[in-house]
Amino acid sequence: MNEFESLGLNESLVKAVTEMGFENPSAIQSKAIPVLLSGTTDFVGLAQTGTGKTAAFGLPLLQLIDASKKYPQALIICPTRELCLQICNDIRDFKKHLPHIVAEPVYGGASIVMQIRALKKGAHIVVATPGRLIDMIERKAIDLEKVKYVVLDEADEMLNMGFRDDIDFVLKNTVQRESIWLFSATMPPEVRNISKNFMSSPKEVTVGKKNTGNANISHQYFIAPANARYETLRRLVDFNPDIYGIVFTRTKADAQEITERLSKEGYDVEAIHGDLTQQQRDKVMQRFRSKNLQILIATDVAARGIDVDGITHVINYELPDDMEVYTHRSGRTARAGKSGICISICNSRESYKIKQLERMVNAQFARLDIPSGKDVCRKQFFHFMDKLMSADISSGSYETYTADLSKKFEDVSKEDVLKRIAALEFDHFLKYYENADDLNVKIDRDRRTPMNNSRDRNDKKNYGRDGGYSKLFINVGSKDGFFKGNFMQFILDESNLNKEVLGRIDLREMNTWVEVDKSAASKMIKSLDGKTHNGRAIRMNEADGGNYNRSDKTKRKRISVHERNK
Ligand code: AMP
């Protein structure tokens, strides 16, 4: 008996997964499918991306659907449109031999009218992002009344993104619900609360260790001066000629800037971030999937849940603030049993973060030296020679020319030919890297401080760390769905400023104090003050009406609650 069959799946589904090349169920599939097939058991699955969880919930859902009843019976909610489309496509693959079941995606950034029309035709399974789903409910375009199964995929990420109220709303309004199936990579208290508030004695299944990364990922980090971050990235890309990877940035501005610089320098790259239209994002993803792009430069939100086969490297252009984001990013590589590398470019003050990450993913991180210009050229040269040697010469009629060519090269040695090929192919590399700097920050390992390094000194000069901050007050905080990482991304994206202008951020429940480089403070205020966030008017102003210097305690005047609410 086929192993999928012995989990209780019907013939059509077993046939489909077999045709997709699935030989045996993955761990989460073996544990989840028999439970979920009952249809009435609440379920919590702690599983990373790449473990096969889409099939773990998709297959039992398809078996439970009654195709003759043409209304939504199952709702799958996930954080991003990319993931929404991916889940929907996977489900369509799984239901290849169940043609009467209809699954439709519902996500923002595309025509709502078309999606409403598609739902009207009668969808059994709706895969939705929270925002658009609420929109659909408000327009009465989707009826939650008869939904029996609600799947929350990547629940931790949805809560991180501030969708708690939307999820609560959907769970409260699926009155005939028979079970909730929650999947999450981690189990923060907010996810635990959903389980407490809405589920009854859920069956909990963990695949791998909680908060543990994939063992097939090798974690590496490079310590680079902040103003050589781009150069370090470029060197790492050049040092890995076969790279097929994603570079993660914290802000859209960074993603855009790096993409422009790399494209100008001749790399096959494109950016994917929230400022692109859905159509543009789809196009970029299509090019990346078909390997017409070698590198995708992405922000976290845009790349959430992307499942692309064979990604060799994930590069953190900067370490994320929220350590769990690291797990999500690194999970883009080493999927379906393959191995992959997750590289982080750090600064010398971030060693403590590496320690935290090592504990979190339960793996050692290797600190490597940034390759020298010479290393890069050597690597590129040998890579090219390997390609030369593995070129397929069996099908062309090269013999026609070999006699003439031999004659032409009669007086040229083999070494000379190699040198000439190298000159033709590597001239630009050699020129670029001829006088390349050593980018490695020298660390006095005992004292764990950077040794005298001109680039680090420059950092300080450039970013005004010696006391040029203004302290700004903003009337949003954790209550508005912010945590430090997404708050930072939000204010930088809105103001189009670079991360280096920021000092300390003190995020509270109702409001936040932010240190911003003096020269950038008024731009930030202008960009944010008066905007709205989730329907709330944002107020931003200088907290102390003047410059702020960390050592000057007398200036740390708080604005009174009364004043704040004026
Ligand atoms: P997921 O965690 O659902 O994003 O799945 C990760 C990848 O593993 C996808 O490319 C799936 O097609 C693949 N996959 C899922 N289940 C299996 C299986 N049982 N055997 C082989 N590949 C699988």
Coordinates of C-alpha atoms and ligand atoms in Angstrom, one line a residue:
M1 CA 0.0 0.0 0.0
N2 CA 1.3 3.4 -0.9
E3 CA 2.2 5.4 2.3
F4 CA -0.1 8.3 1.4
E5 CA -2.9 5.8 1.0
S6 CA -2.3 4.3 4.4
L7 CA -2.7 7.8 5.9
G8 CA -6.3 7.6 4.7
L9 CA -6.2 9.7 1.5
N10 CA -8.4 8.7 -1.4
E11 CA -7.2 7.3 -4.7
S12 CA -7.5 10.6 -6.7
L13 CA -5.3 12.5 -4.2
V14 CA -2.7 9.6 -3.9
K15 CA -2.6 9.6 -7.7
A16 CA -2.0 13.3 -7.9
V17 CA 0.8 13.4 -5.4
T18 CA 2.5 10.4 -6.9
E19 CA 2.4 12.2 -10.3
M20 CA 3.9 15.2 -8.6
G21 CA 6.9 13.0 -7.6
F22 CA 6.1 12.8 -3.9
E23 CA 7.3 9.3 -2.9
N24 CA 6.7 9.3 0.8
P25 CA 4.8 11.7 3.1
S26 CA 7.0 14.2 5.0
A27 CA 7.0 14.2 8.8
I28 CA 4.3 16.9 9.1
Q29 CA 2.1 15.1 6.5
S30 CA 2.3 11.8 8.4
K31 CA 1.4 13.4 11.6
A32 CA -1.2 15.8 10.4
I33 CA -3.2 14.1 7.6
P34 CA -4.8 11.3 9.7
V35 CA -5.9 13.8 12.4
L36 CA -7.2 16.4 9.9
L37 CA -9.1 13.8 7.9
S38 CA -11.5 13.5 10.9
G39 CA -12.6 17.1 10.1
T40 CA -13.6 17.9 13.6
T41 CA -10.3 18.1 15.5
D42 CA -8.6 21.5 16.1
F43 CA -5.0 21.3 15.1
V44 CA -1.8 23.2 15.8
G45 CA 1.2 22.3 13.6
L46 CA 4.5 23.8 14.5
A47 CA 6.5 23.4 11.3
Q48 CA 8.9 25.5 9.3
T49 CA 8.3 26.5 5.7
G50 CA 9.6 23.8 3.3
T51 CA 8.4 20.9 5.4
G52 CA 5.5 20.1 3.1
K53 CA 2.8 21.7 5.2
T54 CA 0.8 22.9 2.3
A55 CA 0.0 19.3 1.4
A56 CA -0.4 18.4 5.1
F57 CA -3.5 20.6 5.2
G58 CA -4.4 20.8 1.4
L59 CA -4.9 17.1 0.9
P60 CA -7.2 16.4 3.8
L61 CA -9.2 19.6 2.9
L62 CA -9.8 18.3 -0.6
Q63 CA -11.0 15.0 0.8
L64 CA -13.4 16.7 3.1
I65 CA -15.0 19.0 0.6
D66 CA -18.4 18.2 -0.8
A67 CA -18.1 19.1 -4.4
S68 CA -21.8 19.1 -5.0
K69 CA -22.3 22.1 -2.6
K70 CA -21.1 25.1 -4.4
Y71 CA -20.2 27.5 -1.5
P72 CA -17.1 28.1 0.5
Q73 CA -16.5 25.2 2.8
A74 CA -12.9 25.9 3.6
L75 CA -11.0 29.1 4.1
I76 CA -7.2 29.2 4.1
I77 CA -5.8 32.5 5.4
C78 CA -2.1 33.3 4.9
P79 CA 0.0 36.5 5.2
T80 CA 0.9 37.5 1.7
R81 CA -0.4 37.4 -1.9
E82 CA 2.6 35.5 -3.1
L83 CA 2.0 32.7 -0.5
C84 CA -1.8 32.9 -1.3
L85 CA -1.1 32.2 -5.0
Q86 CA 1.4 29.5 -4.2
I87 CA -1.0 27.7 -1.9
C88 CA -3.8 28.0 -4.5
N89 CA -1.5 26.6 -7.2
D90 CA -0.4 23.7 -5.0
I91 CA -4.1 22.9 -4.2
R92 CA -4.9 23.0 -7.9
D93 CA -2.1 20.5 -8.5
F94 CA -3.3 18.2 -5.7
K95 CA -6.9 18.3 -7.1
K96 CA -5.9 17.3 -10.6
H97 CA -8.1 14.2 -10.4
L98 CA -10.9 16.0 -8.5
P99 CA -12.0 18.4 -11.3
H100 CA -15.2 19.5 -9.7
I101 CA -13.6 21.1 -6.7
V102 CA -12.9 24.8 -7.1
A103 CA -10.2 26.7 -5.3
E104 CA -9.9 30.5 -5.7
P105 CA -7.3 32.9 -4.4
V106 CA -8.4 36.3 -2.9
Y107 CA -5.6 38.8 -2.3
G108 CA -4.9 42.5 -2.4
G109 CA -3.3 44.3 -5.3
A110 CA -5.5 42.7 -8.0
S111 CA -9.0 43.5 -9.3
I112 CA -11.5 42.8 -6.6
V113 CA -14.3 42.7 -9.2
M114 CA -12.7 39.8 -11.0
Q115 CA -12.2 38.0 -7.7
I116 CA -15.8 38.6 -6.7
R117 CA -16.9 37.2 -10.1
A118 CA -14.7 34.1 -9.6
L119 CA -16.2 33.5 -6.1
K120 CA -19.7 33.9 -7.4
K121 CA -19.2 31.0 -9.8
G122 CA -18.9 28.8 -6.7
A123 CA -15.7 28.2 -4.9
H124 CA -15.3 25.4 -2.4
I125 CA -11.9 26.5 -1.1
V126 CA -11.0 30.1 -0.7
V127 CA -7.3 31.0 -0.1
A128 CA -7.1 34.6 1.2
T129 CA -4.9 37.3 2.6
P130 CA -6.5 38.9 5.6
G131 CA -7.0 42.4 4.3
R132 CA -8.7 41.4 1.1
L133 CA -10.8 38.8 2.9
I134 CA -12.2 41.4 5.2
D135 CA -12.9 43.6 2.2
M136 CA -14.8 40.7 0.6
I137 CA -16.8 40.1 3.8
E138 CA -17.7 43.8 4.0
R139 CA -18.9 43.7 0.4
K140 CA -20.9 40.6 1.2
A141 CA -19.0 38.9 -1.6
I142 CA -18.1 35.9 0.5
D143 CA -20.4 34.0 2.8
L144 CA -18.6 32.7 5.9
E145 CA -21.8 31.1 7.2
K146 CA -21.1 27.6 6.0
V147 CA -17.4 27.5 6.2
K148 CA -16.5 24.3 8.1
Y149 CA -12.7 24.4 8.1
V150 CA -10.4 27.5 8.7
V151 CA -6.7 27.0 8.1
L152 CA -4.3 29.7 9.4
D153 CA -1.0 29.3 7.6
E154 CA 2.1 31.1 8.9
A155 CA 0.0 32.3 11.8
D156 CA 3.0 33.9 13.6
E157 CA 3.8 36.0 10.6
M158 CA 0.2 37.2 10.2
L159 CA 0.2 38.3 13.8
N160 CA 3.6 40.0 13.4
M161 CA 2.1 41.9 10.5
G162 CA -0.7 43.2 12.6
F163 CA -3.6 41.0 11.4
R164 CA -4.8 39.9 14.8
D165 CA -8.1 41.7 14.7
D166 CA -8.8 40.4 11.2
I167 CA -8.2 36.8 12.2
D168 CA -10.3 37.2 15.4
F169 CA -13.1 38.6 13.2
V170 CA -13.0 35.7 10.8
L171 CA -12.9 33.1 13.6
K172 CA -15.8 34.8 15.4
N173 CA -17.9 34.9 12.3
T174 CA -17.4 31.3 11.0
V175 CA -20.3 30.1 13.1
Q176 CA -20.7 26.6 11.6
R177 CA -17.0 26.0 11.8
E178 CA -16.0 22.4 12.7
S179 CA -12.3 22.9 13.1
I180 CA -9.4 25.3 12.9
W181 CA -6.0 24.1 11.6
L182 CA -3.2 26.4 12.6
F183 CA 0.3 26.2 11.2
S184 CA 3.1 28.3 12.5
A185 CA 6.9 28.3 12.5
T186 CA 7.0 29.6 16.0
M187 CA 4.7 29.7 19.0
P188 CA 4.8 33.3 20.5
P189 CA 2.1 34.1 23.1
E190 CA -0.1 35.8 20.5
V191 CA -0.4 32.5 18.5
R192 CA -1.0 30.6 21.8
N193 CA -3.8 33.0 22.5
I194 CA -5.6 32.1 19.3
S195 CA -5.4 28.5 20.3
K196 CA -6.7 29.3 23.8
N197 CA -9.5 31.6 22.7
F198 CA -10.8 29.7 19.7
M199 CA -9.8 26.1 19.8
S200 CA -11.0 23.2 21.9
S201 CA -8.3 20.7 23.0
P202 CA -6.3 21.1 19.8
K203 CA -4.0 18.3 18.7
E204 CA -0.5 19.8 18.7
V205 CA 2.2 18.5 16.5
T206 CA 5.8 19.7 16.2
V207 CA 8.1 18.9 13.4
G208 CA 11.7 19.3 14.2
K209 CA 12.5 21.3 17.3
K210 CA 10.5 24.4 18.1
N211 CA 12.2 27.5 16.8
T212 CA 14.8 25.4 15.1
G213 CA 16.1 25.9 11.6
N214 CA 16.6 23.4 8.9
A215 CA 19.7 21.3 9.5
N216 CA 20.5 21.5 5.8
I217 CA 21.2 25.2 6.0
S218 CA 24.8 26.2 6.7
H219 CA 24.9 29.6 8.4
Q220 CA 27.7 32.0 7.6
Y221 CA 28.5 35.6 8.5
F222 CA 30.8 38.3 7.4
I223 CA 31.7 41.3 9.4
A224 CA 31.9 44.3 7.2
P225 CA 32.1 48.1 7.9
A226 CA 28.7 49.6 7.3
N227 CA 29.9 51.8 4.5
A228 CA 31.3 48.8 2.7
R229 CA 28.2 46.7 2.9
Y230 CA 27.3 47.0 -0.7
E231 CA 30.9 46.2 -1.8
T232 CA 30.8 43.2 0.5
L233 CA 27.6 42.0 -1.1
R234 CA 29.0 42.4 -4.6
R235 CA 32.1 40.5 -3.6
L236 CA 30.1 37.6 -2.2
V237 CA 28.0 37.5 -5.3
D238 CA 31.2 37.4 -7.5
F239 CA 32.7 34.8 -5.3
N240 CA 29.7 32.5 -5.9
P241 CA 29.4 32.5 -9.7
D242 CA 26.6 29.9 -9.6
I243 CA 24.5 31.8 -7.0
Y244 CA 20.8 31.6 -7.4
G245 CA 19.6 33.6 -4.4
I246 CA 17.6 36.1 -2.6
V247 CA 19.1 39.2 -0.9
F248 CA 17.0 40.5 1.9
T249 CA 16.9 44.1 2.8
R250 CA 15.1 45.9 5.6
T251 CA 13.6 48.7 3.6
K252 CA 12.1 49.1 0.1
A253 CA 14.6 52.0 -0.4
D254 CA 17.5 49.7 0.2
A255 CA 16.1 47.0 -2.1
Q256 CA 15.6 49.5 -4.9
E257 CA 19.0 51.1 -4.5
I258 CA 20.9 47.8 -4.4
T259 CA 19.0 46.5 -7.4
E260 CA 19.8 49.6 -9.4
R261 CA 23.5 49.5 -8.6
L262 CA 23.8 45.8 -9.3
S263 CA 21.9 46.0 -12.6
K264 CA 24.0 48.9 -13.7
E265 CA 27.0 46.7 -13.0
G266 CA 25.6 44.0 -15.2
Y267 CA 24.0 41.5 -12.8
D268 CA 20.7 39.8 -13.5
V269 CA 18.8 41.2 -10.6
E270 CA 15.3 42.6 -9.8
A271 CA 13.7 43.9 -6.7
I272 CA 10.5 42.7 -5.2
H273 CA 8.8 45.0 -2.6
G274 CA 5.5 46.5 -1.6
D275 CA 5.7 49.4 -4.0
L276 CA 5.4 47.2 -7.0
T277 CA 2.0 46.5 -8.5
Q278 CA 0.8 42.9 -8.3
Q279 CA 1.5 42.5 -12.0
Q280 CA 5.1 43.7 -11.6
R281 CA 5.6 41.4 -8.7
D282 CA 4.2 38.4 -10.6
K283 CA 6.5 39.2 -13.5
V284 CA 9.6 39.4 -11.3
M285 CA 8.6 36.1 -9.7
Q286 CA 8.1 34.5 -13.0
R287 CA 11.5 35.6 -14.2
F288 CA 13.1 34.4 -11.0
R289 CA 11.4 31.1 -11.0
S290 CA 12.4 30.4 -14.6
K291 CA 16.0 31.3 -13.6
N292 CA 16.1 34.3 -15.9
L293 CA 17.1 36.2 -12.9
Q294 CA 20.0 35.1 -10.8
I295 CA 19.3 37.2 -7.8
L296 CA 16.1 38.6 -6.2
I297 CA 16.4 41.6 -3.9
A298 CA 13.5 41.5 -1.5
T299 CA 11.9 43.0 1.5
D300 CA 10.6 40.6 4.1
V301 CA 6.9 41.2 3.5
A302 CA 7.2 40.8 -0.3
A303 CA 9.2 37.6 -0.2
R304 CA 7.2 36.0 2.6
G305 CA 6.5 32.4 2.0
I306 CA 8.1 32.3 -1.5
D307 CA 8.7 28.7 -2.5
V308 CA 11.2 28.6 -5.3
D309 CA 13.1 25.4 -5.8
G310 CA 16.9 25.2 -5.7
I311 CA 17.8 28.6 -4.1
T312 CA 21.5 28.2 -3.3
H313 CA 21.9 31.3 -1.1
V314 CA 19.9 33.6 1.1
I315 CA 21.8 36.8 1.9
N316 CA 20.9 39.1 4.8
Y317 CA 22.1 42.4 3.6
E318 CA 21.6 43.4 7.2
L319 CA 20.6 41.2 10.1
P320 CA 16.9 41.6 10.9
D321 CA 16.0 43.2 14.2
D322 CA 13.4 40.5 14.9
M323 CA 15.4 37.3 15.3
E324 CA 12.5 35.2 14.1
V325 CA 12.5 36.9 10.8
Y326 CA 15.9 35.2 10.3
T327 CA 14.3 31.8 10.4
H328 CA 11.7 32.9 7.8
R329 CA 14.4 34.3 5.5
S330 CA 16.8 31.4 5.8
G331 CA 13.9 29.0 5.1
R332 CA 13.8 30.1 1.5
T333 CA 16.8 27.9 0.9
A334 CA 17.4 24.2 1.6
R335 CA 13.9 23.3 0.7
A336 CA 12.6 19.8 0.0
G337 CA 15.7 18.0 1.4
K338 CA 18.3 20.2 -0.5
S339 CA 21.1 22.1 1.2
G340 CA 21.6 25.8 1.1
I341 CA 23.6 28.6 2.6
C342 CA 22.4 31.6 4.6
I343 CA 24.8 34.5 4.7
S344 CA 24.6 37.5 6.9
I345 CA 26.5 40.7 6.5
C346 CA 27.0 42.2 10.0
N347 CA 28.8 45.0 11.6
S348 CA 31.3 44.5 14.4
R349 CA 28.8 45.5 17.1
E350 CA 26.4 42.6 16.2
S351 CA 28.3 39.6 17.5
Y352 CA 25.8 39.3 20.3
K353 CA 23.0 38.9 17.7
I354 CA 24.9 36.0 16.1
K355 CA 25.1 34.4 19.5
Q356 CA 21.3 34.8 19.9
L357 CA 20.7 33.3 16.5
E358 CA 23.0 30.4 17.1
R359 CA 20.9 29.6 20.2
M360 CA 17.6 30.1 18.3
V361 CA 18.4 27.9 15.3
N362 CA 20.5 25.6 17.4
A363 CA 23.4 25.7 14.9
Q364 CA 26.8 27.1 14.8
F365 CA 27.4 30.1 12.6
A366 CA 30.7 30.3 10.8
R367 CA 32.5 33.6 10.6
L368 CA 34.3 33.8 7.3
D369 CA 36.6 36.4 5.8
I370 CA 35.3 38.6 3.0
P371 CA 37.1 37.3 -0.1
S372 CA 39.9 39.4 -1.4
G373 CA 39.9 40.7 -5.0
K374 CA 42.3 38.0 -5.8
D375 CA 40.1 35.3 -4.3
V376 CA 37.2 36.5 -6.4
C377 CA 39.2 36.6 -9.7
R378 CA 40.6 33.1 -9.0
K379 CA 37.2 31.7 -8.3
Q380 CA 35.7 33.3 -11.4
F381 CA 38.5 32.1 -13.5
F382 CA 38.3 28.5 -12.4
H383 CA 34.6 28.5 -12.7
F384 CA 34.8 29.6 -16.3
M385 CA 37.5 27.0 -17.1
D386 CA 35.2 24.3 -15.6
K387 CA 32.4 25.5 -17.8
L388 CA 34.8 25.5 -20.8
M389 CA 35.8 21.9 -20.0
S390 CA 32.2 20.7 -19.6
A391 CA 30.9 22.3 -22.8
D392 CA 29.1 19.8 -24.9
I393 CA 31.0 19.5 -28.2
S394 CA 29.3 16.3 -29.3
S395 CA 26.6 17.7 -31.5
G396 CA 28.3 20.5 -33.5
S397 CA 30.3 19.9 -36.6
Y398 CA 33.4 21.4 -35.1
E399 CA 35.7 19.1 -37.1
T400 CA 35.1 21.3 -40.1
Y401 CA 37.1 24.1 -38.4
T402 CA 39.6 22.2 -36.3
A403 CA 42.2 21.8 -39.1
D404 CA 42.1 25.6 -39.8
L405 CA 42.1 26.5 -36.2
S406 CA 45.1 24.2 -35.4
K407 CA 47.0 25.9 -38.2
K408 CA 46.1 29.3 -36.9
F409 CA 47.3 28.5 -33.4
E410 CA 50.3 26.6 -34.6
D411 CA 52.8 28.9 -32.9
V412 CA 50.7 29.7 -29.8
S413 CA 51.2 27.6 -26.7
K414 CA 48.3 26.2 -24.7
E415 CA 49.2 28.5 -21.8
D416 CA 49.0 31.5 -24.1
V417 CA 45.5 30.4 -25.4
L418 CA 44.3 30.1 -21.8
K419 CA 45.7 33.5 -20.9
R420 CA 44.0 35.0 -23.9
I421 CA 40.7 33.5 -23.0
A422 CA 41.1 34.8 -19.5
A423 CA 41.9 38.2 -20.8
L424 CA 38.8 38.2 -22.9
E425 CA 36.5 36.9 -20.3
F426 CA 38.0 38.5 -17.1
D427 CA 39.3 41.8 -18.1
H428 CA 36.5 43.6 -16.3
F429 CA 36.9 41.6 -13.2
L430 CA 40.7 42.0 -13.1
K431 CA 40.4 45.7 -13.6
Y432 CA 37.7 46.1 -11.0
Y433 CA 39.5 44.0 -8.4
E434 CA 43.1 45.1 -9.2
N435 CA 43.4 47.4 -6.3
A436 CA 40.5 46.1 -4.3
D437 CA 40.6 46.9 -0.5
D438 CA 40.7 44.3 2.2
L439 CA 37.1 44.7 3.5
N440 CA 37.6 42.6 6.7
V441 CA 37.2 44.5 9.9
K442 CA 40.0 43.5 12.1
I443 CA 38.6 42.4 15.5
D444 CA 40.7 42.3 18.6
R445 CA 39.0 39.1 19.6
D446 CA 39.9 39.3 23.3
R447 CA 38.5 42.7 23.8
R448 CA 35.8 42.2 21.1
T449 CA 36.2 45.7 19.8
P450 CA 37.0 46.7 16.3
M451 CA 40.6 47.7 15.9
N452 CA 41.6 51.0 14.4
N453 CA 39.8 50.9 11.1
S454 CA 39.4 53.8 8.8
R455 CA 36.0 52.7 7.5
D456 CA 34.6 52.3 10.9
R457 CA 35.8 55.8 11.8
N458 CA 34.1 57.0 8.7
D459 CA 30.8 55.4 9.8
K460 CA 30.8 57.5 12.9
K461 CA 31.5 60.6 11.0
N462 CA 28.8 59.9 8.4
Y463 CA 26.1 58.9 10.7
G464 CA 26.5 61.5 13.4
R465 CA 26.7 59.0 16.2
D466 CA 28.7 61.4 18.3
G467 CA 25.7 63.3 19.5
G468 CA 23.7 64.7 16.6
Y469 CA 20.3 63.1 17.3
S470 CA 16.9 64.6 17.6
K471 CA 14.5 62.7 19.7
L472 CA 11.1 62.4 18.0
F473 CA 7.8 61.4 19.5
I474 CA 5.3 59.4 17.5
N475 CA 1.8 58.5 18.7
V476 CA 1.9 54.8 17.5
G477 CA 3.2 51.8 19.4
S478 CA 2.8 48.1 19.9
K479 CA -0.9 48.6 20.2
D480 CA -0.9 49.5 16.6
G481 CA 0.6 46.2 15.6
F482 CA 4.2 47.4 15.6
F483 CA 7.2 45.6 16.9
K484 CA 10.7 47.1 16.5
G485 CA 11.4 45.6 13.1
N486 CA 8.3 46.5 11.3
F487 CA 8.1 49.9 13.0
M488 CA 11.6 50.7 11.8
Q489 CA 10.7 49.6 8.3
F490 CA 7.5 51.6 8.4
I491 CA 9.2 54.9 9.3
L492 CA 12.1 54.4 6.9
D493 CA 9.8 53.5 4.0
E494 CA 7.5 56.4 4.7
S495 CA 10.4 58.9 4.9
N496 CA 12.6 57.3 2.3
L497 CA 15.5 57.5 4.7
N498 CA 18.4 55.1 5.3
K499 CA 18.6 53.0 8.5
E500 CA 21.9 54.7 9.5
V501 CA 20.0 57.9 10.5
L502 CA 18.3 56.0 13.4
G503 CA 19.6 55.8 16.9
R504 CA 17.7 54.2 19.8
I505 CA 14.0 53.3 19.4
D506 CA 11.9 53.1 22.5
L507 CA 8.7 51.4 21.4
R508 CA 5.9 51.5 24.0
E509 CA 2.3 50.3 23.9
M510 CA 0.7 53.6 22.9
N511 CA 3.6 55.6 21.4
T512 CA 7.3 55.5 20.6
W513 CA 10.4 57.7 20.9
V514 CA 12.9 57.6 18.1
E515 CA 16.4 59.0 17.9
V516 CA 17.0 60.4 14.5
D517 CA 20.1 62.0 13.1
K518 CA 19.6 65.8 13.4
S519 CA 20.0 66.3 9.6
A520 CA 17.2 63.9 8.9
A521 CA 14.7 64.7 11.6
S522 CA 12.6 67.3 9.8
K523 CA 12.3 65.1 6.7
M524 CA 11.1 62.3 8.9
I525 CA 8.5 64.5 10.6
K526 CA 7.3 65.9 7.3
S527 CA 6.9 62.5 5.9
L528 CA 5.0 61.0 8.8
D529 CA 3.1 63.7 10.6
G530 CA -0.4 63.9 9.4
K531 CA -0.4 60.5 7.6
T532 CA -2.7 57.7 8.7
H533 CA -2.0 54.2 9.8
N534 CA -4.8 51.7 10.1
G535 CA -7.2 54.6 10.2
R536 CA -5.3 56.4 12.9
A537 CA -3.9 59.9 12.3
I538 CA -0.2 59.9 13.0
R539 CA 1.4 62.7 15.0
M540 CA 5.1 63.1 15.0
N541 CA 7.1 65.9 16.5
E542 CA 10.3 66.6 18.2
A543 CA 10.0 65.4 21.8
D544 CA 12.1 68.1 23.4
G545 CA 12.0 70.8 20.8
G546 CA 15.7 70.7 20.1
N547 CA 18.8 68.7 19.7
Y548 CA 19.2 65.6 21.8
N549 CA 22.4 64.3 23.1
R550 CA 22.3 61.0 24.9
S551 CA 24.4 62.2 27.8
D552 CA 22.3 65.2 28.4
K553 CA 19.8 63.8 30.8
T554 CA 18.1 67.2 31.4
K555 CA 16.8 67.1 27.9
R556 CA 15.0 63.8 28.3
K557 CA 11.8 65.6 29.1
R558 CA 8.7 63.4 28.6
I559 CA 5.6 64.8 27.0
S560 CA 2.7 64.5 29.4
V561 CA -0.2 62.3 28.5
H562 CA -2.4 65.4 28.5
E563 CA 0.0 67.2 26.1
R564 CA 0.2 64.1 23.9
N565 CA -3.5 63.8 23.5
K566 CA -4.0 67.4 22.6
Ligands
AMP1 P1 5.8 23.5 1.6 O1 6.4 23.4 3.0 O2 4.4 23.1 1.6 O3 6.0 24.9 1.1 O4 6.5 22.5 0.7 C1 7.9 22.6 0.3 C2 8.2 21.9 -1.0 O5 8.3 20.5 -0.7 C3 7.3 22.1 -2.1 O6 8.0 22.3 -3.3 C4 6.5 20.8 -2.2 O7 6.1 20.5 -3.5 C5 7.5 19.7 -1.7 N1 6.9 18.6 -1.1 C6 5.9 18.6 -0.2 N2 5.6 17.4 0.2 C7 6.4 16.5 -0.4 C8 6.7 15.1 -0.3 N3 5.9 14.3 0.4 N4 7.7 14.6 -1.1 C9 8.4 15.4 -1.9 N5 8.3 16.8 -2.0 C10 7.3 17.3 -1.2

